[in-house]
Coordinates of C-alpha atoms in Angstrom, one line a residue:
X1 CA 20.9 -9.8 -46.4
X2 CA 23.3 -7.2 -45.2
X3 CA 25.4 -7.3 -48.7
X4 CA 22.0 -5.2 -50.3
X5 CA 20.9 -2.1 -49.8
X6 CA 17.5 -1.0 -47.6
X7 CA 15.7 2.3 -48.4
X8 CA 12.1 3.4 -46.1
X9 CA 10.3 6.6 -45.4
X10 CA 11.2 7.4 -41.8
X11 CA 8.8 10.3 -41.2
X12 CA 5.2 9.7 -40.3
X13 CA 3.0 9.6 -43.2
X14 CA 0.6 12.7 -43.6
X15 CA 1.0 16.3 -44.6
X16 CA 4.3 18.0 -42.7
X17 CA 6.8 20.6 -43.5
X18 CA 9.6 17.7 -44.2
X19 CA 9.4 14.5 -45.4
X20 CA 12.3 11.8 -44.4
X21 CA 13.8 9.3 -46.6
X22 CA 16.2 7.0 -45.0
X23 CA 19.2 4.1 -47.1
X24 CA 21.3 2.0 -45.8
X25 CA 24.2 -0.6 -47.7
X26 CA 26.9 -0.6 -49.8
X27 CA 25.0 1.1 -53.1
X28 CA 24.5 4.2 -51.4
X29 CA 27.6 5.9 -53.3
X30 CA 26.5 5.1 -55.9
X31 CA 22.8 6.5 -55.7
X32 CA 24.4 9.8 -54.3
X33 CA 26.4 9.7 -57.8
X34 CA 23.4 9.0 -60.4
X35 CA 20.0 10.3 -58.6
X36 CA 21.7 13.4 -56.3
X37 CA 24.1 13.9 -59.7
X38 CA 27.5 14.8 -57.2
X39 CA 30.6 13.4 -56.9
X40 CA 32.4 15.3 -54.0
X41 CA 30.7 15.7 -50.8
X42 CA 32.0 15.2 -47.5
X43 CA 30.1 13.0 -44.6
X44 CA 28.0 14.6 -41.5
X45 CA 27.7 18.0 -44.1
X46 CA 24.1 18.7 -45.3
X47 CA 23.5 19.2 -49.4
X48 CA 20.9 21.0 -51.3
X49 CA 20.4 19.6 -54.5
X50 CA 17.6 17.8 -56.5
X51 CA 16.6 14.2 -57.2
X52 CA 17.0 12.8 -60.4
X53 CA 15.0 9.4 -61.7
X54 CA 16.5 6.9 -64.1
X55 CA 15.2 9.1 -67.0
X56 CA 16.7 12.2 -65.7
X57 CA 13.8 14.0 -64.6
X58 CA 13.3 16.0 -61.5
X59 CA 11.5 14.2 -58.6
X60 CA 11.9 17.1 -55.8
X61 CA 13.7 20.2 -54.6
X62 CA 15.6 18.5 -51.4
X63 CA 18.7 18.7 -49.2
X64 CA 20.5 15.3 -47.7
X65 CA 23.6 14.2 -45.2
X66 CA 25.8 11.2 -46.3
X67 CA 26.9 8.7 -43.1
X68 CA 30.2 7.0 -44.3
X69 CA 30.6 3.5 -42.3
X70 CA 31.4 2.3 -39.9
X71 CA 30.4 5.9 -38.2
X72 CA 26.2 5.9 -38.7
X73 CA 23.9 4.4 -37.0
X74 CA 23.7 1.5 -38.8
X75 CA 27.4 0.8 -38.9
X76 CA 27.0 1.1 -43.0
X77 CA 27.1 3.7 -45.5
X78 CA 24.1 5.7 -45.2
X79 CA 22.1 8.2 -47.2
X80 CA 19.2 10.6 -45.7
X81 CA 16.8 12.8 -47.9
X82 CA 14.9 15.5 -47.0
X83 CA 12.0 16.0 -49.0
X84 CA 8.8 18.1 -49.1
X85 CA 6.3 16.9 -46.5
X86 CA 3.3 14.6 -47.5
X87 CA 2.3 11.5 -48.7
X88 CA 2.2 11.9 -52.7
X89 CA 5.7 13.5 -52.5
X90 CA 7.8 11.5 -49.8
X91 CA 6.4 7.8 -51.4
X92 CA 7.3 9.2 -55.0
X93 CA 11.2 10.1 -53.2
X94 CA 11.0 6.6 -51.6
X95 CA 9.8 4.7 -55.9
X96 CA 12.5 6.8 -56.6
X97 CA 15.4 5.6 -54.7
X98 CA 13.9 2.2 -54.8
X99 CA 14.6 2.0 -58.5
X100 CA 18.0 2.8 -58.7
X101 CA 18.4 -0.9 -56.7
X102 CA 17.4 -0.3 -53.4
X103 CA 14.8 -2.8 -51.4
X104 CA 11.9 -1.6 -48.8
X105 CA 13.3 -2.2 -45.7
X106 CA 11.6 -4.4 -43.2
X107 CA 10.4 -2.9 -39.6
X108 CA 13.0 -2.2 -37.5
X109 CA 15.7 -3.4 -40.1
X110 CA 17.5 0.0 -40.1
X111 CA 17.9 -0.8 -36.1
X112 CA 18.6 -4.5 -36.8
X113 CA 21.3 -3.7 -39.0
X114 CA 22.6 -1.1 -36.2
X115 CA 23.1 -4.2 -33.7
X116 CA 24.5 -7.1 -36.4
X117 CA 27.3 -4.5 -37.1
X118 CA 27.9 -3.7 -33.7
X119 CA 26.6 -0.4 -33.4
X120 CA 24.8 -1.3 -30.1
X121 CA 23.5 -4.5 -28.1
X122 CA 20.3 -5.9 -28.3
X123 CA 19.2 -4.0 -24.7
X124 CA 19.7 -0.5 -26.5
X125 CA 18.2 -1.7 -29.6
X126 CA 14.7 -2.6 -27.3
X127 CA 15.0 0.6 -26.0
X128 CA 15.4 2.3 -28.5
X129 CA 11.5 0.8 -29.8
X130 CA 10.5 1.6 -26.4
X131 CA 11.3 5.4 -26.2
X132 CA 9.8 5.7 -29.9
X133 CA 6.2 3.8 -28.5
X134 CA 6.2 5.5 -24.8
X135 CA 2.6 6.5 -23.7
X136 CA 3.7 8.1 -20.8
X137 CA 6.4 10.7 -19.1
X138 CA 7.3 7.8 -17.0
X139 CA 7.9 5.0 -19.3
X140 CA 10.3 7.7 -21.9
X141 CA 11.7 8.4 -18.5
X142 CA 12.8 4.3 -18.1
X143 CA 13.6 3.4 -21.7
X144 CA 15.5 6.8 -21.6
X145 CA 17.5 5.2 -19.0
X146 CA 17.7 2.0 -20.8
X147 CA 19.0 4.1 -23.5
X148 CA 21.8 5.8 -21.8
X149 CA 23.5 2.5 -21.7
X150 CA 23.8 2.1 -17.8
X151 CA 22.4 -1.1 -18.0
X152 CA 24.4 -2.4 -20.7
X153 CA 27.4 -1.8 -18.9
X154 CA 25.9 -3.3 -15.9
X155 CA 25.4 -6.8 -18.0
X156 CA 29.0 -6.4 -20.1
X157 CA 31.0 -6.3 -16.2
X158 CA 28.8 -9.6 -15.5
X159 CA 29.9 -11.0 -18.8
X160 CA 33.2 -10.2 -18.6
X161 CA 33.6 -12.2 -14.9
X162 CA 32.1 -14.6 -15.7
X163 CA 34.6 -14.5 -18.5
X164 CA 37.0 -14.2 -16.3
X165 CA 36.0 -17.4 -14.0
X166 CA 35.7 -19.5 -17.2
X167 CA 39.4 -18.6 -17.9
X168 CA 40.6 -19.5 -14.6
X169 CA 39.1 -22.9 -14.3
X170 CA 40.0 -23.8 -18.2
X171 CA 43.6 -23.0 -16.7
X172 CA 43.4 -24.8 -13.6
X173 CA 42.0 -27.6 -15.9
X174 CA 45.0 -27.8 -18.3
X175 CA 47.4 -27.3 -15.6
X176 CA 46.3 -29.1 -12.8
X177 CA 49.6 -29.6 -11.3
X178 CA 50.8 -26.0 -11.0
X179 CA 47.5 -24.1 -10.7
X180 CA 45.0 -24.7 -8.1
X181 CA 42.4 -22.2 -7.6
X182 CA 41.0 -21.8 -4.2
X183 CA 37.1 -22.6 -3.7
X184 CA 36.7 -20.0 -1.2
X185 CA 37.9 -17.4 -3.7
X186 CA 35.9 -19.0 -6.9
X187 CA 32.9 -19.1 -4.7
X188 CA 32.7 -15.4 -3.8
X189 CA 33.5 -14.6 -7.6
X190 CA 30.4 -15.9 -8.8
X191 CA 28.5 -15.2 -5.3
X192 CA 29.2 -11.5 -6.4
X193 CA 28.0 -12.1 -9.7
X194 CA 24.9 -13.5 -8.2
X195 CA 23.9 -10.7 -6.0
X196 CA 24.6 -8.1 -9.1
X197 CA 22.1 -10.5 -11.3
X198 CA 19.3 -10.6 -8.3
X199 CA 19.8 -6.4 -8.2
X200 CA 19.1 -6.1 -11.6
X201 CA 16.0 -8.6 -11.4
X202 CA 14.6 -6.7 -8.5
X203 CA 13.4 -3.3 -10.3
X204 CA 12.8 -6.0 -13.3
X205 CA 8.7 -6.1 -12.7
X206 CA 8.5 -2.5 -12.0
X207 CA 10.5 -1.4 -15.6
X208 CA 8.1 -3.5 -17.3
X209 CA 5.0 -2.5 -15.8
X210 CA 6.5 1.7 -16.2
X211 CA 7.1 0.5 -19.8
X212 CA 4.5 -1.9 -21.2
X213 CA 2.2 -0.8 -18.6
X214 CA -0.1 -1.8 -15.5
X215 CA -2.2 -5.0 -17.0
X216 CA -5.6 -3.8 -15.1
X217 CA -8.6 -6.0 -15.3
X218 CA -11.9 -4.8 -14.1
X219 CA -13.9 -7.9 -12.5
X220 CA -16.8 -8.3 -10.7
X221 CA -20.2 -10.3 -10.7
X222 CA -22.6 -9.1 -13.6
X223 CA -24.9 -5.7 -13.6
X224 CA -22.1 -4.5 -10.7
X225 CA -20.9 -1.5 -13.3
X226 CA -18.2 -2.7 -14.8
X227 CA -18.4 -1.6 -18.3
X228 CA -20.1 1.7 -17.1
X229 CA -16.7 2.0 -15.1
X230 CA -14.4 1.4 -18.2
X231 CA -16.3 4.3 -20.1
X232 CA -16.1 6.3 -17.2
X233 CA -12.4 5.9 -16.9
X234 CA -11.9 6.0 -21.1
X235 CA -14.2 9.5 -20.8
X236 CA -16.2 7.9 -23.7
X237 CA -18.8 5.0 -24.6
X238 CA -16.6 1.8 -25.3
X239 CA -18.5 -0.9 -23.7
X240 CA -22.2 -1.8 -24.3
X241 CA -24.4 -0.8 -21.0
X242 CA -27.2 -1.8 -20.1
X243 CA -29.0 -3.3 -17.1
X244 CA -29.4 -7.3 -18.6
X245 CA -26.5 -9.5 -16.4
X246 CA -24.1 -11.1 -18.5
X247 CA -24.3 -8.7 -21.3
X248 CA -20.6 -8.4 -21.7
X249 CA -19.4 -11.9 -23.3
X250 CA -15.8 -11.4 -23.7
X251 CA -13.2 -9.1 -22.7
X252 CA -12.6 -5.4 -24.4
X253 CA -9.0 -4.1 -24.1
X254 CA -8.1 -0.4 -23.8
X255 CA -5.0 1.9 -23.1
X256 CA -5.5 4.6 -20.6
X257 CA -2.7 7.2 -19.1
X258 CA -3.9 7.6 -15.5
X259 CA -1.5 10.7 -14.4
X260 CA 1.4 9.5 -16.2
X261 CA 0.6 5.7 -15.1
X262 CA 0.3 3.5 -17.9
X263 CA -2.9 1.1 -17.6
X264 CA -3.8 -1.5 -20.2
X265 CA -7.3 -2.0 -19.1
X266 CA -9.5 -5.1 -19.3
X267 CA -13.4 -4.9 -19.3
X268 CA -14.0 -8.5 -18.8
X269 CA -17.4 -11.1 -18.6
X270 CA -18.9 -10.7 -14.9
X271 CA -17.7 -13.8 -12.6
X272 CA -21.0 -16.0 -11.8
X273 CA -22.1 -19.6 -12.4
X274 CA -24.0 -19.8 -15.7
X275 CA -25.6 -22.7 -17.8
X276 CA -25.3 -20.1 -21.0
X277 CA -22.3 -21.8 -22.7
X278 CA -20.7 -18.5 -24.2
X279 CA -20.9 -16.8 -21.3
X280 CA -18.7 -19.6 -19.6
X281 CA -16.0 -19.1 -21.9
X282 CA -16.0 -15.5 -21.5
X283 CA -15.7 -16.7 -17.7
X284 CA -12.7 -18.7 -18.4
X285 CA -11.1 -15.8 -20.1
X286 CA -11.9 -13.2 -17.2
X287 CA -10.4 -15.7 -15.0
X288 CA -7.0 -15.9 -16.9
X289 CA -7.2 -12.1 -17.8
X290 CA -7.2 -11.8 -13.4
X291 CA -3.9 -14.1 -13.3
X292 CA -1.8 -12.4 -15.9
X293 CA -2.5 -8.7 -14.5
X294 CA -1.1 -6.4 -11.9
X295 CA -3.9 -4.6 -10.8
X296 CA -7.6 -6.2 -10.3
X297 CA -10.5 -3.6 -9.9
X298 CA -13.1 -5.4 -8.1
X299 CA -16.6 -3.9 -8.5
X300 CA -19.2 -3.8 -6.1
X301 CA -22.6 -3.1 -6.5
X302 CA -23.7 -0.7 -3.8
X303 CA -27.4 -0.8 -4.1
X304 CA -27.1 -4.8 -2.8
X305 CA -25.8 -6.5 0.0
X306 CA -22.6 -8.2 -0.4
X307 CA -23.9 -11.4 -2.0
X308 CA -22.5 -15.1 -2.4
X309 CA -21.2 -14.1 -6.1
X310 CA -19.3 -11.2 -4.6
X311 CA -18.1 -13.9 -1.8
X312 CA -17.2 -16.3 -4.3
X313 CA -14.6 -13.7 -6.5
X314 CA -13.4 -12.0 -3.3
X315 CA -12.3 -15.6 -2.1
X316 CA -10.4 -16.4 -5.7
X317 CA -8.8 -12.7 -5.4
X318 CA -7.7 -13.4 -2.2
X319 CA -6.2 -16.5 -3.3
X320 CA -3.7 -14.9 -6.0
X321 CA -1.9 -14.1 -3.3
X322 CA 0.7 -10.4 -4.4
X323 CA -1.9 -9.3 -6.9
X324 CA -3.1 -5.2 -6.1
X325 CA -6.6 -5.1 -5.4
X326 CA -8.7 -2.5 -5.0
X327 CA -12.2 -3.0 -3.6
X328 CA -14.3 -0.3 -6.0
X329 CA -17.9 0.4 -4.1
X330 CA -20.3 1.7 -7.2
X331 CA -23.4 3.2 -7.6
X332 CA -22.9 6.0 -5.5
X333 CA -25.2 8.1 -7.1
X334 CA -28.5 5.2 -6.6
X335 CA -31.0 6.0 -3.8
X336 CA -30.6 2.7 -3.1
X337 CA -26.9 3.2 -2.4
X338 CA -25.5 1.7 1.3
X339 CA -22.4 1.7 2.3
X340 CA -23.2 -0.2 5.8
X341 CA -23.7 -3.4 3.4
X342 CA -20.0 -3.2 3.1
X343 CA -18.4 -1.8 6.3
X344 CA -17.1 -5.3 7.2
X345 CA -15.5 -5.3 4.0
X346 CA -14.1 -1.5 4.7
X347 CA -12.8 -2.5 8.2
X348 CA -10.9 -5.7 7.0
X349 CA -9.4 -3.5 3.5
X350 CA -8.7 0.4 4.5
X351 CA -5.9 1.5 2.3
X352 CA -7.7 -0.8 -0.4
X353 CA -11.8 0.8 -0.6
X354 CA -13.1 3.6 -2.4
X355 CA -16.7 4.6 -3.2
X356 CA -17.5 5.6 -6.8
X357 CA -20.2 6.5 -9.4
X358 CA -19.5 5.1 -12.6
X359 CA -22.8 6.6 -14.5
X360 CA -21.9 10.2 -12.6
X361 CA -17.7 10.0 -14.0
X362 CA -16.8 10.4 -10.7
X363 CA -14.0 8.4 -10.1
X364 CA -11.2 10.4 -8.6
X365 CA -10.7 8.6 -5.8
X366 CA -10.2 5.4 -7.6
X367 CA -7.8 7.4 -10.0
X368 CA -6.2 8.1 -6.9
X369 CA -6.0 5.5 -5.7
X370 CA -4.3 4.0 -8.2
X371 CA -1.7 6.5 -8.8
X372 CA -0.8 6.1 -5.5
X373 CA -0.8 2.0 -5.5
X374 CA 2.0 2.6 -9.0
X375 CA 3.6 5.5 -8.9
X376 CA 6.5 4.3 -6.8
X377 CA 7.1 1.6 -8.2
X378 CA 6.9 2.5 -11.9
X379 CA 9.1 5.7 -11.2
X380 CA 12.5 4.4 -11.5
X381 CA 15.9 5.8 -11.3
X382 CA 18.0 2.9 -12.0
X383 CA 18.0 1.4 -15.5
X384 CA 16.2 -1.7 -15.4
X385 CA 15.2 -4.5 -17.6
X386 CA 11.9 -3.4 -19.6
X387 CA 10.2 -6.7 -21.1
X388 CA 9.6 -10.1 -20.3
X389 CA 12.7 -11.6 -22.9
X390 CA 15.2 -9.7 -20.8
X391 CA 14.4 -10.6 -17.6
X392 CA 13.7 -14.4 -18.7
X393 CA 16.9 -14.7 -20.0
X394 CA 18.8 -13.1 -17.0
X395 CA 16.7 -15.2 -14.6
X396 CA 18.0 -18.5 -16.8
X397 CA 21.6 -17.0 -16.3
X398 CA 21.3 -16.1 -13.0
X399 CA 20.0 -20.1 -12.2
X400 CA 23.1 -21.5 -13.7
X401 CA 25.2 -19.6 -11.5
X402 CA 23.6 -20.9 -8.6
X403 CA 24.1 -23.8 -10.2
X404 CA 27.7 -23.3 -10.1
X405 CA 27.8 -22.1 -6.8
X406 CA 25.7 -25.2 -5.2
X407 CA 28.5 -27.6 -7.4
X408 CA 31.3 -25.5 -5.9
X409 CA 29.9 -26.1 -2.6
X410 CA 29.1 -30.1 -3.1
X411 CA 33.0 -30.4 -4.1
X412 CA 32.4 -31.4 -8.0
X413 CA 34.5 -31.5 -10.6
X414 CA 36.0 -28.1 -12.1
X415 CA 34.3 -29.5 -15.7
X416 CA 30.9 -29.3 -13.8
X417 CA 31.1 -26.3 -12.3
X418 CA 32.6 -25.0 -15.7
X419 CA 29.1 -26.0 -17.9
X420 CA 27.3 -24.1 -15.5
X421 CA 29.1 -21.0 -15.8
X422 CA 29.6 -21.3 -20.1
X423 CA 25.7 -21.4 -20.1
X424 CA 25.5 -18.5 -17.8
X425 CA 27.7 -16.9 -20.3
X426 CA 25.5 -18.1 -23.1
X427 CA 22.2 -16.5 -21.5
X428 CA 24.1 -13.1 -21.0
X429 CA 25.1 -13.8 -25.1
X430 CA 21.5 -14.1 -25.5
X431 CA 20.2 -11.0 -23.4
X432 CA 23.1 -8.3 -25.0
X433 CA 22.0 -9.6 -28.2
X434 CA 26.0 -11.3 -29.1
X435 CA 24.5 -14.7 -29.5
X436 CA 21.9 -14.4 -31.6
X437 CA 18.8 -16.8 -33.9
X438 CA 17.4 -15.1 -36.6
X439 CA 13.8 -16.0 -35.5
X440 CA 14.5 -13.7 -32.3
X441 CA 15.6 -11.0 -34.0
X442 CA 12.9 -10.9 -36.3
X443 CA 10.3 -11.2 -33.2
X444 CA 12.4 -8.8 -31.6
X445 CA 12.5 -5.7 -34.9
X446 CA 9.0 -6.8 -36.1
X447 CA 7.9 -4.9 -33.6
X448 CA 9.8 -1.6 -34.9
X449 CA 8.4 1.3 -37.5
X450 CA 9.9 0.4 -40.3
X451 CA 11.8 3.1 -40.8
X452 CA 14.0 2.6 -37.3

């Protein structure tokens, strides 16, 4: 695939001042030669010129910068029009290029390319999607830091002693006679490497939550507010209201920036038993939406008492064990509205209660409330991991380390001890993106615009 040459329109599409054409591969000379019509031009040095079709014709007025390999950011030859803005004009640049033996690239292919070639590991790549898609000051803030390749670093000086332990066990092993390494001094090798894996994986949580953002499910028995709550919060009618229990069937998924706090919020079916056989499932789904999230919003109904249905998901909550709950009292607003029904509730959760009206909009405290719950954690100085693939794969590494270490310690063989530590090595392969399937790099990039 890398022997052909990729071509896509990396501007966003719409009416703008400039429109961005972006090639990559080894025909871009000669595309320069037959549709820019020059033959001396020097890399990193912007042209004005025109663009030519196959028939000669002039396509548009545009200026462009040649990348010679290895130096772009692909680690190829690269090519980089600047067209008129809009749609009409940049897609007719694009057909253009296209038939003088190009191929539309696929997403993220330009960035794909950048990491085969060795133009950057697969952390940088990642966040390099991440900074693109950020939602919030806070998450550009960690993939920024992603970006800067502190992390990378961190993960190459793990690879390379781990290379380094591998290479004094394959010696001890072929030379048994004249080298023997002492346990002691193995052992506190890989013990260090174990401490800087368990750093790393402690901030992990918090750089995914800053970057893919706080999973928050609202939950509660039906007719407690709810969906009233998730329009309230969205500042606009997304969920059906109305006063019929059980109207909301299955969950409704939204993205909302709560002072630079990234939520991805879940409406979900209200928690109660029910003969009404869709209504279950959507009880089944708010149930599993509860044990994937971070934050549970628990909606009470403040013209009631607390009631066996509010006893029942209160118990469950509880249950989940590091979960971040906060008790939301609603209704507010209601004649009917007592907060004595719920003072034992108050007493036993302080830093965890706040009163609201939904129908009213006002939910400041909650907003608070949760700002205060995440901001700490999700403002972070240290590059961190950012997604679930990295920290999976570190965890595996940092495993067969400890693997190591416990085989070290039990007095096995240097070949044991030596598995452990090549699939550590593998796992940190796997994470900086050296040791490689084609299946996760295309889960990886299809994820991309496709002009990155």
């Amino acid at each position: 695939m890398l022997n052909d040459t990729i071509a896509a329109i990396s501007s966003p599409v719409g009416t703008g001042a400039i429109g961005v054409v972006r090639i990559s591969g080894n025909h871009v000379k000669n595309i320069i030669d037959q549709a820019l019509k020059r033959e001396k031009y020097t890399p990193k040095k912007m042209y004005y010129g025109w663009l030519y079709d196959k028939e000669g014709e002039k396509v548009d007025e545009i200026t462009w910068v040649y990348h010679a390999q290895p130096y772009s950011y692909t680690g190829e030859d690269m090519l980089e029009i600047f067209c008129h803005g809009g749609k009409l004009i940049t897609y007719a640049v694009l057909n253009t290029i296209i038939k003088y033996g190009t191929r539309q690239a696929l997403p993220g292919e330009f960035t794909k390319r950048a990491v085969l070639n060795g133009k950057m590991d697969l952390i940088k790549a990642e966040a390099v999607n991440n900074v693109i898609t950020s939602e919030t000051e806070i998450s550009l803030k960690a993939s920024f830091n992603q970006l800067k390749n502190a992390l990378s670093e961190k993960i190459n000086d793990i690879k390379n002693s781990l290379l380094n332990i591998s290479a004094q066990i394959e010696v001890e092993m072929d030379y048994p006679d004249e080298i023997e390494l002492e346990d002691h001094n193995l052992k506190n090798k890989l013990v260090y490497i174990f401490n800087q894996m368990d750093q790393i994986l402690k901030e992990a949580d918090n750089g995914i939550i800053a970057v893919e953002g706080v999973r928050t499910v609202i939950a509660g028995k039906p007719n407690s507010g709810k969906s009233t709550l998730l329009n309230a919060l969205l500042r606009k009618d997304r969920a059906i209201v109305t006063d019929i229990p059980g109207t909301t069937r299955d969950t409704i998924e939204e993205n909302l920036n709560i002072n630079g706090i990234y939520l991805k919020l879940i409406d979900t079916a209200g928690i109660r038993y029910t003969e009404d056989t869709l209504e279950r499932v959507g009880i089944e789904r708010t149930i599993n939406s509860i044990k994937n999230s971070h934050l549970i919003l628990f909606v009470l109904d403040g013209t009631t008492p607390f009631t066996q249905e509010d006893e029942l998901i209160y118990t469950k909550l509880n249950e989940l064990g590091e979960k971040t709950v906060i008790i939301v009292l609603n209704k507010s607003d209601s004649p009917n509205f007592k907060e004595s029904n719920y003072l034992p509730l108050k007493q036993k959760n302080p830093n965890d209660f706040v009163m609201i009206s939904a129908k009213n909009g006002e939910i400041k405290t909650l907003e608070d409330k949760i700002y205060e719950k995440f901001f700490e954690k999700v403002n972070i100085e240290e590059p961190t991991l950012t997604n679930q693939r990295q920290k999976m794969t570190l965890e595996s590494s940092k495993e067969y380390v400890l693997n190591a270490i416990n085989s070290l310690e039990k007095g096995f063989s240097n070949d044991v001890i030596m598995y452990d530590v090549r699939k550590a090595l593998e796992k940190i392969y796997e994470l900086s993106g050296e040791n490689y399937t084609e299946e996760l790099l295309d889960k990886i990039f299809s994820t991309f615009c496709v002009g990155k």
